[in-house]
Each structure stands twice: as C-alpha cells, then as structure tokens.
Short mmCIF file of C-alpha atoms in Angstrom, two decimals:
data_model
loop_
_atom_site.label_atom_id
_atom_site.label_comp_id
_atom_site.label_asym_id
_atom_site.label_seq_id
_atom_site.Cartn_x
_atom_site.Cartn_y
_atom_site.Cartn_z
CA MET A 1 28.27 22.54 -17.72
CA GLN A 2 27.13 19.41 -19.44
CA ARG A 3 24.70 16.71 -18.56
CA PRO A 4 24.39 13.30 -20.14
CA LYS A 5 22.15 13.67 -23.16
CA PHE A 6 18.78 11.97 -23.04
CA TRP A 7 16.17 11.60 -25.71
CA VAL A 8 13.05 9.48 -26.21
CA LYS A 9 11.60 8.45 -29.55
CA GLN A 10 7.99 7.37 -29.29
CA LEU A 11 7.02 4.51 -31.55
CA LYS A 12 3.57 3.29 -32.54
CA GLY A 13 1.57 2.50 -29.44
CA GLY A 14 3.86 4.47 -27.16
CA THR A 15 2.61 6.08 -23.96
CA GLY A 16 3.62 8.86 -21.64
CA MET A 17 5.14 6.39 -19.21
CA SER A 18 8.52 6.83 -20.85
CA ASN A 19 8.42 10.54 -20.00
CA GLY A 20 8.28 9.62 -16.32
CA TRP A 21 11.22 7.29 -16.79
CA LEU A 22 13.14 10.11 -18.46
CA ALA A 23 12.35 12.54 -15.65
CA TRP A 24 13.52 9.98 -13.08
CA TRP A 25 16.91 9.71 -14.78
CA ARG A 26 17.31 13.46 -14.98
CA ARG A 27 16.76 13.66 -11.23
CA THR A 28 19.01 10.69 -10.48
CA VAL A 29 22.07 11.43 -12.62
CA PRO A 30 23.74 14.69 -11.54
CA SER A 31 25.49 17.25 -13.71
CA VAL A 32 29.17 16.57 -14.21
CA ALA A 33 30.34 20.17 -14.45
CA GLY A 34 33.94 20.59 -13.36
CA HIS A 35 34.96 17.06 -14.23
CA ALA A 36 38.63 17.69 -13.54
CA ASP A 37 38.01 18.31 -9.83
CA GLN A 38 35.04 15.93 -9.54
CA PRO A 39 36.34 12.59 -10.82
CA GLY A 40 33.84 10.75 -8.61
CA LEU A 41 30.89 12.03 -10.63
CA ALA A 42 32.47 11.00 -13.91
CA LEU A 43 33.10 7.56 -12.47
CA ARG A 44 29.49 7.39 -11.33
CA HIS A 45 28.32 8.06 -14.87
CA ARG A 46 30.52 5.28 -16.14
CA ARG A 47 29.13 2.79 -13.63
CA LEU A 48 25.54 3.78 -14.36
CA ALA A 49 26.14 3.20 -18.07
CA GLN A 50 27.68 -0.19 -17.41
CA ARG A 51 24.76 -1.27 -15.24
CA LEU A 52 22.28 -0.20 -17.88
CA ARG A 53 23.80 -2.32 -20.64
CA GLY A 54 21.47 -5.08 -21.67
CA LEU A 55 18.58 -3.73 -19.57
CA MET A 56 15.18 -4.35 -21.13
CA VAL A 57 12.03 -2.99 -19.53
CA MET A 58 8.42 -3.64 -20.44
CA LEU A 59 6.10 -0.63 -20.51
CA ALA A 60 2.49 -0.39 -21.57
CA GLY A 61 3.57 1.24 -24.81
CA VAL A 62 6.53 0.82 -27.08
CA SER A 63 9.26 3.43 -26.80
CA LEU A 64 12.91 3.82 -27.52
CA LEU A 65 15.08 5.45 -24.90
CA SER A 66 18.67 6.36 -25.71
CA LEU A 67 21.29 7.70 -23.32
CA SER A 68 24.76 8.86 -24.25
CA LEU A 69 27.33 10.46 -22.03
CA GLY A 70 28.64 13.93 -22.77
CA THR A 71 31.86 14.44 -24.68
CA GLY A 72 33.38 17.08 -22.41
CA ALA A 73 36.00 16.56 -19.71
CA ALA A 74 33.86 13.71 -18.35
CA SER A 75 35.02 11.71 -21.31
CA ALA A 76 38.36 11.37 -19.55
CA ALA A 77 36.62 8.77 -17.43
CA SER A 78 34.58 7.26 -20.27
CA ALA A 79 34.79 8.59 -23.79
CA ALA A 80 32.98 5.68 -25.39
CA ASP A 81 30.26 5.00 -22.84
CA SER A 82 26.95 4.90 -24.66
CA VAL A 83 23.78 3.05 -23.79
CA THR A 84 20.65 2.27 -25.74
CA VAL A 85 17.71 0.80 -23.85
CA TYR A 86 14.77 -0.60 -25.79
CA LEU A 87 11.45 -0.37 -23.99
CA GLY A 88 8.50 -2.59 -24.86
CA LEU A 89 10.52 -5.81 -25.02
CA TYR A 90 9.60 -8.59 -22.63
CA GLN A 91 11.36 -11.94 -22.45
CA PRO A 92 12.88 -11.83 -25.94
CA THR A 93 13.86 -15.38 -26.79
CA GLY A 94 14.84 -16.27 -30.35
CA ILE A 95 16.56 -14.00 -32.87
CA THR A 96 17.62 -14.37 -36.49
CA VAL A 97 18.63 -12.28 -39.49
CA GLY A 98 15.64 -11.64 -41.74
CA PRO A 99 15.51 -11.59 -45.54
CA ASP A 100 15.33 -7.79 -45.36
CA GLY A 101 18.64 -7.46 -43.54
CA ALA A 102 17.05 -6.57 -40.19
CA LEU A 103 17.10 -8.66 -37.02
CA TRP A 104 13.84 -10.43 -36.17
CA PHE A 105 13.12 -11.79 -32.71
CA THR A 106 10.38 -13.29 -30.58
CA ASN A 107 8.93 -11.61 -27.49
CA ALA A 108 7.62 -14.50 -25.41
CA GLY A 109 6.44 -12.27 -22.57
CA ASN A 110 4.14 -9.99 -24.54
CA ASN A 111 3.23 -12.28 -27.45
CA SER A 112 4.78 -10.32 -30.27
CA ILE A 113 7.42 -10.50 -32.98
CA GLY A 114 10.03 -7.76 -33.07
CA ARG A 115 12.12 -6.27 -35.84
CA ILE A 116 15.18 -4.10 -35.25
CA THR A 117 17.48 -2.61 -37.84
CA THR A 118 21.23 -2.40 -37.37
CA ALA A 119 20.69 1.35 -36.84
CA GLY A 120 18.47 0.58 -33.84
CA LYS A 121 15.02 1.27 -35.30
CA LEU A 122 12.57 -0.97 -33.47
CA ARG A 123 9.11 -2.19 -34.41
CA LEU A 124 6.87 -4.78 -32.76
CA PHE A 125 4.13 -6.84 -34.41
CA ALA A 126 1.31 -8.28 -32.33
CA SER A 127 -1.44 -10.70 -33.33
CA ALA A 128 -4.02 -12.94 -31.69
CA ASP A 129 -2.20 -15.84 -33.36
CA ILE A 130 1.08 -15.14 -31.56
CA ASP A 131 1.23 -16.88 -28.19
CA ARG A 132 4.50 -17.42 -26.33
CA PRO A 133 6.70 -17.39 -29.43
CA GLY A 134 10.10 -18.98 -28.96
CA SER A 135 12.44 -19.94 -31.75
CA ILE A 136 12.46 -18.05 -35.06
CA THR A 137 14.21 -18.58 -38.38
CA LYS A 138 14.27 -17.18 -41.88
CA GLY A 139 12.27 -19.38 -44.25
CA PRO A 140 13.10 -20.23 -47.85
CA ASP A 141 9.97 -18.34 -48.93
CA GLY A 142 11.21 -14.94 -47.76
CA ALA A 143 9.15 -14.93 -44.55
CA LEU A 144 10.02 -15.60 -40.90
CA TRP A 145 8.84 -18.80 -39.23
CA PHE A 146 8.52 -19.25 -35.47
CA THR A 147 7.28 -21.65 -32.84
CA ASN A 148 4.20 -20.81 -30.76
CA ALA A 149 4.37 -22.75 -27.51
CA GLY A 150 1.28 -21.06 -26.09
CA ASN A 151 -1.15 -22.33 -28.72
CA ASN A 152 0.81 -25.37 -29.99
CA SER A 153 1.34 -24.06 -33.48
CA ILE A 154 3.86 -22.80 -35.99
CA GLY A 155 3.66 -19.16 -37.02
CA ARG A 156 4.71 -17.32 -40.15
CA ILE A 157 5.21 -13.57 -40.45
CA THR A 158 6.05 -11.63 -43.59
CA THR A 159 8.45 -8.70 -43.55
CA THR A 160 5.40 -6.41 -43.73
CA GLY A 161 3.91 -7.96 -40.58
CA THR A 162 1.22 -10.33 -41.89
CA VAL A 163 0.89 -13.28 -39.50
CA THR A 164 -0.40 -16.77 -40.35
CA ASP A 165 -0.85 -19.53 -37.78
CA TYR A 166 -0.54 -23.24 -38.65
CA ARG A 167 -1.75 -26.05 -36.45
CA GLY A 168 -1.56 -29.77 -36.94
CA THR A 169 -1.57 -33.17 -35.27
CA GLY A 170 1.44 -33.68 -33.05
CA ILE A 171 2.37 -30.04 -32.52
CA SER A 172 2.75 -29.74 -28.77
CA ASP A 173 4.97 -27.26 -26.97
CA PRO A 174 7.18 -26.71 -30.04
CA GLY A 175 10.75 -25.80 -29.20
CA GLN A 176 13.24 -24.86 -31.89
CA ILE A 177 12.71 -24.48 -35.64
CA THR A 178 15.14 -24.60 -38.55
CA VAL A 179 15.18 -24.87 -42.32
CA GLY A 180 15.75 -28.42 -43.51
CA PRO A 181 17.79 -29.60 -46.49
CA ASP A 182 14.52 -30.33 -48.31
CA GLY A 183 13.32 -26.71 -48.16
CA ALA A 184 10.73 -27.39 -45.44
CA LEU A 185 10.79 -26.13 -41.84
CA TRP A 186 11.65 -28.72 -39.20
CA PHE A 187 10.95 -28.28 -35.50
CA THR A 188 10.99 -30.12 -32.19
CA ASN A 189 7.84 -31.03 -30.28
CA THR A 190 8.85 -31.16 -26.64
CA GLY A 191 5.30 -31.91 -25.48
CA SER A 192 4.61 -34.86 -27.79
CA ASN A 193 8.13 -36.31 -28.09
CA SER A 194 8.19 -35.91 -31.83
CA ILE A 195 9.89 -34.07 -34.67
CA GLY A 196 7.70 -31.88 -36.86
CA ARG A 197 7.95 -30.82 -40.48
CA ILE A 198 5.96 -28.05 -42.13
CA THR A 199 6.11 -27.02 -45.76
CA THR A 200 5.97 -23.37 -46.79
CA SER A 201 2.39 -24.03 -47.92
CA GLY A 202 1.44 -25.14 -44.39
CA THR A 203 1.30 -28.95 -44.57
CA VAL A 204 2.29 -30.42 -41.20
CA THR A 205 3.77 -33.87 -40.59
CA SER A 206 4.92 -35.27 -37.24
CA PHE A 207 7.46 -38.06 -36.81
CA THR A 208 7.79 -40.19 -33.71
CA GLY A 209 10.40 -42.81 -32.98
CA THR A 210 12.24 -44.69 -30.29
CA GLY A 211 14.60 -42.40 -28.44
CA ILE A 212 12.83 -39.09 -29.08
CA ASP A 213 12.36 -37.75 -25.58
CA GLN A 214 11.64 -34.07 -24.91
CA PRO A 215 13.53 -32.80 -27.98
CA ILE A 216 14.56 -29.16 -27.82
CA GLY A 217 17.22 -27.91 -30.24
CA ILE A 218 17.39 -28.94 -33.90
CA THR A 219 19.59 -28.11 -36.87
CA ALA A 220 20.28 -29.29 -40.41
CA GLY A 221 23.36 -31.47 -40.57
CA PRO A 222 26.02 -31.57 -43.31
CA ASP A 223 24.89 -35.10 -44.17
CA GLY A 224 21.44 -34.04 -45.41
CA ALA A 225 19.64 -35.11 -42.22
CA LEU A 226 18.32 -33.18 -39.19
CA TRP A 227 20.05 -33.52 -35.84
CA PHE A 228 18.33 -32.71 -32.56
CA ALA A 229 18.99 -32.61 -28.82
CA ASN A 230 16.97 -34.86 -26.51
CA GLY A 231 16.56 -33.24 -23.10
CA GLY A 232 14.62 -36.17 -21.65
CA ASN A 233 17.17 -38.92 -22.16
CA SER A 234 20.32 -36.84 -22.55
CA SER A 235 21.08 -37.91 -26.09
CA ILE A 236 21.49 -36.63 -29.64
CA GLY A 237 19.06 -37.78 -32.28
CA ARG A 238 19.16 -37.87 -36.08
CA ILE A 239 16.20 -37.91 -38.43
CA THR A 240 16.28 -38.17 -42.20
CA THR A 241 13.96 -36.15 -44.41
CA SER A 242 11.96 -39.34 -44.91
CA GLY A 243 11.42 -39.67 -41.17
CA LYS A 244 13.88 -42.38 -40.14
CA VAL A 245 15.03 -41.77 -36.58
CA THR A 246 18.37 -42.82 -35.07
CA ASN A 247 19.20 -42.08 -31.45
#
C-alpha cells in the first residue's frame, strides 16, 4: 500500500496552519493500494495534481508544502506527476533573475520581496518600506530594484535583504522598471504621466512630455533610448537618456 508522499518544511515565520492543511489532504486523497484493479483512484490522483499546479495560498506564516505521487503501480496513470505548492505568497507580480543566480519577485498582496532558488528554497523579506511592490529588475550595482506603488517610491534590496526606499518629485503609482543604457534605472509613472530615472546612488529625475499618458511598460531599446507603452492614448513612446520624448 502506498499513499502520495507529503511533507512540510517550515520556514522563518511559519505557523501551525500548514499542519492543518496537510491533515486535510491526508483525509481527502485516498490510498491507491491495488492500482491495477482501481484505475479510477490513480486517475483521481492525476487530476488532483493537475489542479494543484500553479496554486498559491497565503497563510499567516511562511511554509513550503510539497506533494509528490507514489512511484508504485499508480505511476502507470502518472509517473511524472509532481506538485510543489509555495505557501506565504500573495499576488506575486514581477520576477527577475538576481545577481546571485536565484529568482527574485515581488509580493504585492503582502508587501514583501521573495527569493527562490532553482532548487525551490523560498525566503521572503518584509519591510515597512515595501508597499505594493510591482515590477523588479536586477540593477547594475548588484542589488534588486523595484517599484512601490503603495507609497509612490522606488525600492532597492540587497541579496542579503537590506531594503532602502527612495522617494522623489514626480514618482506616482510607478509601474515598470528597467536598467537604462546609461546605467541608471528608468521607470514609468502611471499616476503623474511621466518617465522617471533614478541613479544607483538614489538621485531621482522625472521627465514629462507631450504624449506621455498613463505609461506602463518600459524597456531599453537597441538604439540607446528607452521605449515605453502608453496605456492612456494607446501609443508607444520613446525617450532619450537626456529626456527628449517622441510619441
């Protein structure tokens, strides 16, 4: 007899809520003993695994729940079915590869920045300066830079978790952020219809111009300028590193 294997790894700040979640699954998913004459149960396991893919649940603490199906006769129905569910994530939004080789992402729903290795090890960083983080990118200084829509600022987090918050004139509901060809960070200001620039030392400059209307996405172009998407007037804009705007 073999059941699907369950295990929970508690991370920093974890609570006992995950134990209740685990017990619920043990009650819900039946044993699949005698797979050969019970193909329906094996199929049920497969469907449960498929429905779980991509599921992210917010709990009071941060936990990691992993589920993998057994490798007995049930594998005839699904030999490769394996699910990993990360608990403690809430409305993850932006994600990028960090300078340390891990994946870094924003958690807009619980005001935190997350880090996950390719092996699945998860860690969340919280700070009073993180408020509705959205876009995130790797900076030229070896840190991660992100937009804070909740407090109209640009955030910086080191790979060890130190957070710095930068505010400046014109930063309003910042959208996306990217590294510019000049080594600074460029971002869109959806709330003030402007394009922002921040150096790695924290100096903020905002550029306005005809045609900038609710800008959202932004990227560095191959021509040495920044190109951005205007949601308000359904157009594409271009801004040079000196601030000249073309729409």
